[in-house]
Short mmCIF file of C-alpha atoms in Angstrom, two decimals:
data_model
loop_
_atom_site.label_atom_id
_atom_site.label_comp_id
_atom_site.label_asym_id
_atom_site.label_seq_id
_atom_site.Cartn_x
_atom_site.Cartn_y
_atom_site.Cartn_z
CA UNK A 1 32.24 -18.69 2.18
CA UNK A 2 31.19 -15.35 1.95
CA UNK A 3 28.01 -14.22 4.26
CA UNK A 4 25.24 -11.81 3.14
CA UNK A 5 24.42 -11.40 7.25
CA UNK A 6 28.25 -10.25 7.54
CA UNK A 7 27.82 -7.57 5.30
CA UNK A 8 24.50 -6.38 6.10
CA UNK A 9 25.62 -6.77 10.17
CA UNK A 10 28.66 -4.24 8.74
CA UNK A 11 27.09 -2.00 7.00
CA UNK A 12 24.43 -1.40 9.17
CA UNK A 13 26.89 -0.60 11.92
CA UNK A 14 28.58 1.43 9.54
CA UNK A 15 24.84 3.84 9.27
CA UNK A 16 24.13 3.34 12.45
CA UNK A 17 27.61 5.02 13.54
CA UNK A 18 26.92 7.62 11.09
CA UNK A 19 22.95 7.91 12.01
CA UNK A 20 24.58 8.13 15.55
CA UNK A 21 26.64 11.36 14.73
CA UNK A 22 24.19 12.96 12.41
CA UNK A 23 21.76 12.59 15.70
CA UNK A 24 24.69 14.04 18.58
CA UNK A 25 25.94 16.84 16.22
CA UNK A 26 23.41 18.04 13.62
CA UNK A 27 20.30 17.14 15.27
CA UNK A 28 20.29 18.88 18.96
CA UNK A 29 18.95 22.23 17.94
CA UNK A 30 16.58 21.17 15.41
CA UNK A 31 14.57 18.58 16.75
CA UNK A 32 12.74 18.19 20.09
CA UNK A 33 13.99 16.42 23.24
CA UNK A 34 11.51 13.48 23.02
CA UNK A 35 12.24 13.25 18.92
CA UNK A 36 16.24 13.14 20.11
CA UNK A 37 15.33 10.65 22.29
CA UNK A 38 13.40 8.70 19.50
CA UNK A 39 16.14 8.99 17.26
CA UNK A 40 18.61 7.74 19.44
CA UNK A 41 16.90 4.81 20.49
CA UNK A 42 16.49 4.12 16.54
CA UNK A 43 20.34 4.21 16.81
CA UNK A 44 20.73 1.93 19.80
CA UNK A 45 18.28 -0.92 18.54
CA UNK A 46 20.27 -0.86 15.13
CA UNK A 47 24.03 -1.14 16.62
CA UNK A 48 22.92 -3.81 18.53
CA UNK A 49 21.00 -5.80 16.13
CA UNK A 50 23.93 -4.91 13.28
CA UNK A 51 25.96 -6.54 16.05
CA UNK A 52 23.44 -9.60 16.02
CA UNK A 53 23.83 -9.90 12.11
CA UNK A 54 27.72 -10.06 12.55
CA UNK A 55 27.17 -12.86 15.21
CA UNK A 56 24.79 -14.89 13.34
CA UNK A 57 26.93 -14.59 9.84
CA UNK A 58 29.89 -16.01 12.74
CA UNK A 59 27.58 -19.13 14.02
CA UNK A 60 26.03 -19.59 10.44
CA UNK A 61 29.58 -20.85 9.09
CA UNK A 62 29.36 -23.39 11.53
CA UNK A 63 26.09 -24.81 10.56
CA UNK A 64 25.99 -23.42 6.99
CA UNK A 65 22.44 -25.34 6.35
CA UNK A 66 20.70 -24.00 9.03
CA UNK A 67 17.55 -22.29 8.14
CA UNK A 68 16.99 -21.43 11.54
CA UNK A 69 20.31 -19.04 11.60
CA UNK A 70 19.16 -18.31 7.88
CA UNK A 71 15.61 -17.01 8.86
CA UNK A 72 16.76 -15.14 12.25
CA UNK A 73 19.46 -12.85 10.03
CA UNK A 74 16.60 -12.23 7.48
CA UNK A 75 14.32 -10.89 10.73
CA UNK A 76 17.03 -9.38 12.59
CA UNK A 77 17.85 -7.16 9.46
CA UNK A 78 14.00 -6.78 8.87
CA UNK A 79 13.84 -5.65 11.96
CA UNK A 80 16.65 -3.05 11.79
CA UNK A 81 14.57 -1.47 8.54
CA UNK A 82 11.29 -1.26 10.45
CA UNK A 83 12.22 -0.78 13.99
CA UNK A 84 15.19 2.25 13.74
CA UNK A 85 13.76 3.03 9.92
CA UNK A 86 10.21 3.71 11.46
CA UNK A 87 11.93 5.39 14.47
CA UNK A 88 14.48 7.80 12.44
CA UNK A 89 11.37 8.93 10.36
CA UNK A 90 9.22 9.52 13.10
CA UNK A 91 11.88 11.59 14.75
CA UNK A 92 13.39 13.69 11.52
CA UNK A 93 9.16 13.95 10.12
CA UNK A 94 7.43 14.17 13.42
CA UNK A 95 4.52 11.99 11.54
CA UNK A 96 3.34 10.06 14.15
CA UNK A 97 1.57 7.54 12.20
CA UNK A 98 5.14 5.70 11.33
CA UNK A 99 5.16 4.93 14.93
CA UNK A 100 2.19 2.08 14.37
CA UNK A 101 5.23 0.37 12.10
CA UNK A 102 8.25 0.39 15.31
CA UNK A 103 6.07 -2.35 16.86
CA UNK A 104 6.65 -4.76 13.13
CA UNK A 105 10.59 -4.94 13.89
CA UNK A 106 10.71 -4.99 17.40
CA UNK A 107 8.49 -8.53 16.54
CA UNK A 108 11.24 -9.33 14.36
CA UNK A 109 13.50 -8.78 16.06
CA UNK A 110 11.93 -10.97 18.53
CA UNK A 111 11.54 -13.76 16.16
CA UNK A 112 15.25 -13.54 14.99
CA UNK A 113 16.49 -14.19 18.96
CA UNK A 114 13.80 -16.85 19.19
CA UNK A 115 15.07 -18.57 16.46
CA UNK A 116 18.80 -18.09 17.76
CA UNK A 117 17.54 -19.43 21.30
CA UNK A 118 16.21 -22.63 19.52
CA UNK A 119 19.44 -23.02 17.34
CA UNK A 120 21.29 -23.29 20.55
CA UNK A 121 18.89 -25.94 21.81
CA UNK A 122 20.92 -28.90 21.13
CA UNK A 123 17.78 -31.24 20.41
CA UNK A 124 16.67 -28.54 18.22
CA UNK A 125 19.52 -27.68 16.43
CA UNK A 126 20.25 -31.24 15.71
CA UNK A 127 16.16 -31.45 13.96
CA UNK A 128 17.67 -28.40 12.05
CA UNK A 129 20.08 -30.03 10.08
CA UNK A 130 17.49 -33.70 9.29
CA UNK A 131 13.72 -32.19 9.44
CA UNK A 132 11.19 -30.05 8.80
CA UNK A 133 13.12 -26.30 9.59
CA UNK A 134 14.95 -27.00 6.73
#
């Protein structure tokens, strides 16, 4: 079975590696400091969370109906747009306005370990598969 969170986790790494060397080498002497630093924790937020994607396509083939693994990749890669999106075009636009959306994915990104945390809840988990989280 193929898994959508797989290749979103991958090809978010895959940007995020390239966002990261776009930032290191063509960035330094064109935006400030602070906006490097911005930018870079844009990248570090999305390699982790591409990592999360990869782990929850992993745990979703062993509970292929859960909805709780189903919703937590949907957040986690919501998260990734809005979080290191918001971040990347604060730093390359300097509008600070798009910093008012950064607080949207890190909520989602949240809500996707929260829902990870109560997959791994046995009693939980086992209400995933017969009730309502369906």
């Amino acid at each position: 079975m193929k898994s959508i969170f797989l290749s979103l986790g991958a090809l978010s790494a895959l940007i995020g590696v390239g966002m990261g060397a776009f930032g290191a080498h063509g960035l330094k002497t064109i935006i400030s400091p602070e906006m490097l630093t911005v930018y870079q924790t844009g990248v570090t937020y999305q390699m982790y969370h591409a990592l999360g994607l990869i782990g929850v396509a992993l745990i979703h083939r062993q509970a292929p109906d859960s909805k709780l693994l189903h919703w937590a990749g949907w957040l986690m890669f919501a998260g990734i747009l809005l979080f290191s999106g918001s971040l990347y075009a604060l730093a390359l636009l300097n509008h600070t306005w798009l910093g008012m959306i950064t607080p949207f994915g890190g909520v989602c990104f949240l809500a996707a370990w929260l829902l990870i945390a109560l997959f791994a809840t046995p009693n939980i988990r086992s209400s995933d598969h017969n009730s309502r989280y369906k």
